[in-house]
Amino acid sequence: QKVHVLPQTVLYIADAETFSGHEECHEQKKARKRNSKETAIALEKLLPKRCQVLGLVTPGIVVTPMGSSSNQPQEIEDGEAGFALLFPKIDGVKIHTFHFSKDLKNRVFDESKFAEAGLKNNPDLRVVLLFGYNSWKSGATRFLHQIVNPLNEKSIILAGGQVESFTSLTSENNNAQPGDACGVVGLAFSGPQIQSATVLLDQDVADERTAEAAMQRLKAANIPERNTIGFMFACVGRGYRHYKTKRNMEADAFRKFFPNVPLFGFFGHGEIGCDRIVTGNFVLRECNDIKDDLLHGYTTVMTLIHLGSTK
């Protein structure tokens, strides 16, 4: 018997080449350059109308084919690739998208927008995945700090990175981003049953031994592995370039310690995260005693999100 589960929230990530590649134009019998907005609209038409969709374009992809534990997670730094995560309705879990765009006329961010997005005065907020776009714009880093700093609470996991662009954000009924603005989009996970942990692999993590040591720290968080997703947010300067031509180093290290947890993510232009654990009773066990610095370069952030026990 087939069981059909409708997605309520979708996160899809593709590399720039895939999203704006070429397609056959039958009338003229030649290839033409696809517009990224055309691709986004075509994808959204495949999904339920009330579905929240967040689409990102990045320089590279991390994916576990079919999300199956029988498949090895892959770091795809070159060539076309992409994936979509479809979240159905989950009892006790709320997932919602949000978007903050830099106001070109106002240097100060209005923090009341956090409450509107469910990121403030929300005791069940557990995980926030943040993705900055147009990071090369003037003021982009300062704006990202204005978003990250108020959310840097010990009871919340923050993870993500800087992407090329975002292509879909259907909760706002607006797929186009302001061409002259920078901003932050993301997913917020709320629910008392959610558990999560992150570890930061800094520039000193440069071989198999040190990569596996980082995964041991993540393993020590004792996050339940059933009904759990792994995310990897890495700098474009890492991967096989960082590990002296050896490919898939960090994904392989993750797989060694978490053989039944699918891993997804991307290579981007900056990383968001730190060593942080939110356990079952939501008391943080920190891996360092210094104040958390959440914005990095030439690093990788590994994240586990446990969505609760399955019945």
Tab-separated table of C-alpha atoms in Angstrom:
chain	number	residue	atom	x	y	z
A	1	GLN	CA	0.000	0.000	0.000
A	2	LYS	CA	1.376	3.393	-0.999
A	3	VAL	CA	1.308	6.191	1.537
A	4	HIS	CA	1.482	9.744	0.208
A	5	VAL	CA	2.767	12.427	2.582
A	6	LEU	CA	2.320	16.044	1.529
A	7	PRO	CA	5.259	18.345	2.258
A	8	GLN	CA	4.563	21.447	4.327
A	9	THR	CA	8.070	22.905	4.110
A	10	VAL	CA	10.689	22.386	1.396
A	11	LEU	CA	14.353	23.361	1.404
A	12	TYR	CA	16.105	22.901	-1.921
A	13	ILE	CA	19.706	23.752	-2.748
A	14	ALA	CA	21.394	23.631	-6.150
A	15	ASP	CA	24.701	24.825	-7.514
A	16	ALA	CA	24.686	27.861	-9.790
A	17	GLU	CA	25.480	25.860	-12.923
A	18	THR	CA	22.506	23.553	-12.418
A	19	PHE	CA	20.118	26.371	-11.719
A	20	SER	CA	21.032	28.566	-14.654
A	21	GLY	CA	22.189	25.944	-17.129
A	22	HIS	CA	21.013	25.407	-20.685
A	23	GLU	CA	17.839	23.787	-21.927
A	24	GLU	CA	16.593	22.804	-25.359
A	25	CYS	CA	14.384	25.376	-27.041
A	26	HIS	CA	12.373	23.209	-29.439
A	27	GLU	CA	11.017	26.030	-31.533
A	28	GLN	CA	14.482	27.242	-32.445
A	29	LYS	CA	16.181	23.818	-32.028
A	30	LYS	CA	19.005	25.249	-30.007
A	31	ALA	CA	19.900	25.618	-26.368
A	32	ARG	CA	19.126	28.797	-24.500
A	33	LYS	CA	20.241	30.032	-21.117
A	34	ARG	CA	17.674	29.303	-18.434
A	35	ASN	CA	16.609	32.106	-16.150
A	36	SER	CA	16.926	31.059	-12.479
A	37	LYS	CA	13.476	32.452	-11.773
A	38	GLU	CA	12.013	30.238	-14.513
A	39	THR	CA	13.590	27.195	-12.893
A	40	ALA	CA	12.301	28.209	-9.457
A	41	ILE	CA	8.738	28.643	-10.726
A	42	ALA	CA	8.870	25.273	-12.477
A	43	LEU	CA	9.987	23.594	-9.257
A	44	GLU	CA	7.340	25.302	-7.169
A	45	LYS	CA	4.597	24.132	-9.518
A	46	LEU	CA	5.448	20.567	-8.530
A	47	LEU	CA	4.639	21.295	-4.871
A	48	PRO	CA	1.383	21.966	-2.978
A	49	LYS	CA	0.310	25.607	-3.156
A	50	ARG	CA	0.373	26.119	0.612
A	51	CYS	CA	3.831	24.640	0.942
A	52	GLN	CA	6.594	26.893	2.306
A	53	VAL	CA	9.534	26.757	-0.107
A	54	LEU	CA	13.045	28.073	0.448
A	55	GLY	CA	15.443	27.663	-2.486
A	56	LEU	CA	19.157	28.463	-2.397
A	57	VAL	CA	21.907	28.623	-5.021
A	58	THR	CA	25.438	27.785	-3.835
A	59	PRO	CA	28.894	27.086	-5.334
A	60	GLY	CA	28.826	23.405	-4.326
A	61	ILE	CA	26.581	20.753	-2.782
A	62	VAL	CA	26.746	18.143	-0.017
A	63	VAL	CA	24.124	15.432	-0.438
A	64	THR	CA	23.224	11.899	0.617
A	65	PRO	CA	21.571	10.391	-2.495
A	66	MET	CA	17.891	9.617	-1.831
A	67	GLY	CA	18.486	10.531	1.822
A	68	SER	CA	19.179	6.840	2.422
A	69	SER	CA	21.621	5.553	5.023
A	70	SER	CA	22.672	2.917	2.502
A	71	ASN	CA	24.180	5.677	0.346
A	72	GLN	CA	27.436	7.482	1.056
A	73	PRO	CA	27.182	11.276	1.535
A	74	GLN	CA	28.956	13.129	-1.257
A	75	GLU	CA	30.767	16.458	-1.408
A	76	ILE	CA	30.089	17.683	-4.953
A	77	GLU	CA	32.347	20.687	-5.469
A	78	ASP	CA	32.358	20.631	-9.281
A	79	GLY	CA	29.618	19.839	-11.800
A	80	GLU	CA	25.864	20.083	-11.610
A	81	ALA	CA	24.079	18.928	-8.457
A	82	GLY	CA	21.163	19.723	-6.193
A	83	PHE	CA	18.726	18.268	-3.691
A	84	ALA	CA	15.407	18.977	-1.986
A	85	LEU	CA	14.366	18.176	1.582
A	86	LEU	CA	10.599	17.776	1.960
A	87	PHE	CA	9.307	18.115	5.519
A	88	PRO	CA	5.763	16.829	6.153
A	89	LYS	CA	3.653	17.838	9.142
A	90	ILE	CA	5.472	16.529	12.217
A	91	ASP	CA	3.668	16.306	15.552
A	92	GLY	CA	5.215	18.688	18.059
A	93	VAL	CA	7.431	20.405	15.481
A	94	LYS	CA	6.903	23.706	13.701
A	95	ILE	CA	9.148	24.714	10.808
A	96	HIS	CA	8.813	28.127	9.190
A	97	THR	CA	10.735	30.285	6.751
A	98	PHE	CA	11.806	33.873	7.317
A	99	HIS	CA	13.489	36.692	5.380
A	100	PHE	CA	15.201	39.875	6.540
A	101	SER	CA	16.338	42.303	3.848
A	102	LYS	CA	18.661	45.214	4.558
A	103	ASP	CA	16.840	48.532	4.532
A	104	LEU	CA	18.972	50.822	2.364
A	105	LYS	CA	17.525	53.891	4.125
A	106	ASN	CA	17.987	52.700	7.718
A	107	ARG	CA	21.261	51.499	9.242
A	108	VAL	CA	19.548	50.105	12.353
A	109	PHE	CA	17.630	46.834	12.077
A	110	ASP	CA	14.162	46.843	13.618
A	111	GLU	CA	14.319	43.927	16.079
A	112	SER	CA	10.515	43.804	16.342
A	113	LYS	CA	10.723	41.859	13.074
A	114	PHE	CA	12.224	38.957	15.044
A	115	ALA	CA	8.967	38.490	16.941
A	116	GLU	CA	6.973	38.586	13.709
A	117	ALA	CA	9.204	35.802	12.357
A	118	GLY	CA	8.797	33.668	15.475
A	119	LEU	CA	12.427	34.201	16.482
A	120	LYS	CA	11.704	36.098	19.695
A	121	ASN	CA	9.471	35.352	22.692
A	122	ASN	CA	9.268	31.779	21.435
A	123	PRO	CA	10.233	29.383	24.258
A	124	ASP	CA	10.044	26.383	21.911
A	125	LEU	CA	12.581	27.765	19.408
A	126	ARG	CA	15.460	25.277	19.183
A	127	VAL	CA	17.273	25.629	15.839
A	128	VAL	CA	17.728	28.468	13.348
A	129	LEU	CA	19.373	27.805	9.976
A	130	LEU	CA	20.589	31.145	8.564
A	131	PHE	CA	21.682	31.877	5.009
A	132	GLY	CA	23.090	35.257	3.995
A	133	TYR	CA	22.926	36.398	0.367
A	134	ASN	CA	24.688	39.159	-1.605
A	135	SER	CA	27.453	39.011	1.013
A	136	TRP	CA	29.738	41.026	-1.285
A	137	LYS	CA	27.499	44.084	-0.963
A	138	SER	CA	28.582	47.019	1.162
A	139	GLY	CA	27.164	46.655	4.664
A	140	ALA	CA	26.319	42.953	4.269
A	141	THR	CA	28.593	41.771	7.084
A	142	ARG	CA	27.324	44.428	9.456
A	143	PHE	CA	23.725	43.498	8.639
A	144	LEU	CA	24.454	39.805	9.242
A	145	HIS	CA	25.845	40.706	12.680
A	146	GLN	CA	22.616	42.605	13.419
A	147	ILE	CA	20.656	39.402	12.747
A	148	VAL	CA	23.003	36.896	14.376
A	149	ASN	CA	23.916	38.746	17.593
A	150	PRO	CA	20.382	38.952	19.103
A	151	LEU	CA	19.816	35.265	18.284
A	152	ASN	CA	23.099	34.165	19.879
A	153	GLU	CA	21.394	32.588	22.891
A	154	LYS	CA	22.696	29.485	24.617
A	155	SER	CA	19.419	27.594	24.213
A	156	ILE	CA	19.326	28.000	20.408
A	157	ILE	CA	21.444	26.294	17.772
A	158	LEU	CA	22.500	28.672	14.984
A	159	ALA	CA	24.059	27.275	11.814
A	160	GLY	CA	24.345	28.124	8.122
A	161	GLY	CA	26.435	30.175	5.761
A	162	GLN	CA	26.697	32.653	2.919
A	163	VAL	CA	25.092	31.534	-0.370
A	164	GLU	CA	25.200	32.878	-3.930
A	165	SER	CA	21.509	33.809	-3.923
A	166	PHE	CA	18.076	32.629	-2.955
A	167	THR	CA	15.594	31.746	-5.664
A	168	SER	CA	12.412	30.809	-3.828
A	169	LEU	CA	10.668	32.099	-0.736
A	170	THR	CA	7.040	31.339	-1.433
A	171	SER	CA	5.806	32.178	2.058
A	172	GLU	CA	6.128	35.800	0.960
A	173	ASN	CA	4.614	35.156	-2.477
A	174	ASN	CA	7.681	36.781	-3.901
A	175	ASN	CA	10.457	34.892	-5.642
A	176	ALA	CA	12.558	37.882	-6.640
A	177	GLN	CA	15.116	39.335	-4.273
A	178	PRO	CA	16.016	43.032	-4.427
A	179	GLY	CA	18.939	43.280	-6.811
A	180	ASP	CA	20.635	46.053	-4.846
A	181	ALA	CA	20.068	44.653	-1.340
A	182	CYS	CA	21.600	42.036	0.886
A	183	GLY	CA	19.813	40.007	3.479
A	184	VAL	CA	19.242	36.790	5.371
A	185	VAL	CA	16.783	33.966	4.744
A	186	GLY	CA	16.332	30.849	6.791
A	187	LEU	CA	14.388	28.102	8.494
A	188	ALA	CA	13.384	28.089	12.161
A	189	PHE	CA	12.638	24.820	13.969
A	190	SER	CA	10.449	25.022	17.077
A	191	GLY	CA	9.270	22.233	19.348
A	192	PRO	CA	10.086	20.907	22.829
A	193	GLN	CA	11.167	17.519	21.446
A	194	ILE	CA	13.844	18.944	19.119
A	195	GLN	CA	17.466	18.341	20.067
A	196	SER	CA	20.492	19.652	18.211
A	197	ALA	CA	24.252	20.080	18.275
A	198	THR	CA	26.939	21.765	16.170
A	199	VAL	CA	30.707	21.571	15.953
A	200	LEU	CA	33.086	23.923	14.170
A	201	LEU	CA	35.959	22.527	12.120
A	202	ASP	CA	38.439	25.401	11.971
A	203	GLN	CA	41.466	25.876	9.721
A	204	ASP	CA	43.580	23.606	11.933
A	205	VAL	CA	41.375	20.644	10.983
A	206	ALA	CA	43.324	19.627	7.891
A	207	ASP	CA	43.633	15.836	7.841
A	208	GLU	CA	41.646	12.674	8.479
A	209	ARG	CA	42.652	12.426	12.143
A	210	THR	CA	41.582	15.960	13.087
A	211	ALA	CA	38.385	15.726	11.029
A	212	GLU	CA	37.396	12.537	12.852
A	213	ALA	CA	38.236	14.150	16.205
A	214	ALA	CA	35.677	16.865	15.406
A	215	MET	CA	33.065	14.212	14.609
A	216	GLN	CA	33.836	12.537	17.944
A	217	ARG	CA	32.917	15.802	19.666
A	218	LEU	CA	29.633	15.813	17.772
A	219	LYS	CA	29.037	12.168	18.680
A	220	ALA	CA	29.644	12.991	22.337
A	221	ALA	CA	26.601	15.266	22.289
A	222	ASN	CA	24.497	12.086	22.475
A	223	ILE	CA	21.848	13.431	20.122
A	224	PRO	CA	19.461	10.559	19.186
A	225	GLU	CA	20.281	9.445	15.645
A	226	ARG	CA	16.857	8.143	14.667
A	227	ASN	CA	14.737	10.803	12.923
A	228	THR	CA	17.804	13.061	12.702
A	229	ILE	CA	19.268	15.064	9.799
A	230	GLY	CA	22.881	16.148	9.428
A	231	PHE	CA	23.886	19.449	7.806
A	232	MET	CA	27.344	20.448	6.575
A	233	PHE	CA	28.105	24.085	5.789
A	234	ALA	CA	31.639	24.407	4.416
A	235	CYS	CA	33.799	27.128	2.890
A	236	VAL	CA	34.562	26.888	-0.829
A	237	GLY	CA	38.204	26.997	0.250
A	238	ARG	CA	37.937	23.642	2.020
A	239	GLY	CA	37.054	20.335	0.352
A	240	TYR	CA	39.749	18.671	-1.720
A	241	ARG	CA	41.769	21.896	-1.973
A	242	HIS	CA	42.113	22.115	1.799
A	243	TYR	CA	42.777	18.399	2.260
A	244	LYS	CA	45.536	18.263	-0.378
A	245	THR	CA	43.479	16.722	-3.218
A	246	LYS	CA	41.765	14.082	-1.041
A	247	ARG	CA	38.061	14.378	-1.761
A	248	ASN	CA	35.044	13.825	0.496
A	249	MET	CA	37.132	13.919	3.677
A	250	GLU	CA	34.623	15.594	5.986
A	251	ALA	CA	31.556	13.781	4.644
A	252	ASP	CA	33.401	10.467	5.043
A	253	ALA	CA	34.345	11.346	8.620
A	254	PHE	CA	30.706	12.175	9.376
A	255	ARG	CA	29.563	8.895	7.837
A	256	LYS	CA	32.032	6.929	9.986
A	257	PHE	CA	30.462	8.194	13.206
A	258	PHE	CA	26.870	8.634	11.969
A	259	PRO	CA	26.266	5.798	9.468
A	260	ASN	CA	22.474	6.106	9.709
A	261	VAL	CA	22.123	9.904	9.537
A	262	PRO	CA	21.741	11.486	6.066
A	263	LEU	CA	23.975	14.513	5.460
A	264	PHE	CA	23.060	17.581	3.389
A	265	GLY	CA	24.518	21.040	2.893
A	266	PHE	CA	26.708	23.208	0.680
A	267	PHE	CA	30.008	24.931	0.025
A	268	GLY	CA	29.601	28.687	0.458
A	269	HIS	CA	31.325	32.009	1.078
A	270	GLY	CA	31.347	32.070	4.891
A	271	GLU	CA	30.044	29.916	7.712
A	272	ILE	CA	27.741	30.443	10.697
A	273	GLY	CA	28.027	28.260	13.786
A	274	CYS	CA	30.109	27.128	16.771
A	275	ASP	CA	30.531	24.237	19.212
A	276	ARG	CA	27.122	24.129	20.862
A	277	ILE	CA	24.842	21.412	22.217
A	278	VAL	CA	21.184	21.637	23.204
A	279	THR	CA	20.297	18.388	24.950
A	280	GLY	CA	17.057	16.717	26.051
A	281	ASN	CA	16.617	18.985	29.057
A	282	PHE	CA	17.905	21.908	26.950
A	283	VAL	CA	20.844	22.680	29.211
A	284	LEU	CA	23.784	23.653	27.061
A	285	ARG	CA	27.074	21.798	27.446
A	286	GLU	CA	29.644	24.095	25.871
A	287	CYS	CA	32.863	22.815	24.365
A	288	ASN	CA	34.695	26.060	25.097
A	289	ASP	CA	34.646	28.749	27.762
A	290	ILE	CA	35.027	31.788	25.523
A	291	LYS	CA	32.152	33.794	24.110
A	292	ASP	CA	30.738	32.140	21.022
A	293	ASP	CA	31.917	33.631	17.738
A	294	LEU	CA	29.416	32.565	15.101
A	295	LEU	CA	30.808	34.050	11.852
A	296	HIS	CA	33.768	32.328	10.224
A	297	GLY	CA	35.749	31.781	7.039
A	298	TYR	CA	37.700	28.728	5.788
A	299	THR	CA	35.796	26.512	8.260
A	300	THR	CA	33.093	23.849	8.238
A	301	VAL	CA	30.051	23.721	10.531
A	302	MET	CA	28.538	20.286	11.163
A	303	THR	CA	25.022	20.210	12.593
A	304	LEU	CA	22.630	17.524	13.842
A	305	ILE	CA	18.892	18.228	14.109
A	306	HIS	CA	16.776	15.594	15.881
A	307	LEU	CA	13.053	16.073	15.221
A	308	GLY	CA	11.798	13.806	18.012
A	309	SER	CA	11.038	10.141	18.344
A	310	THR	CA	8.959	8.494	15.630
A	311	LYS	CA	5.886	6.543	16.663
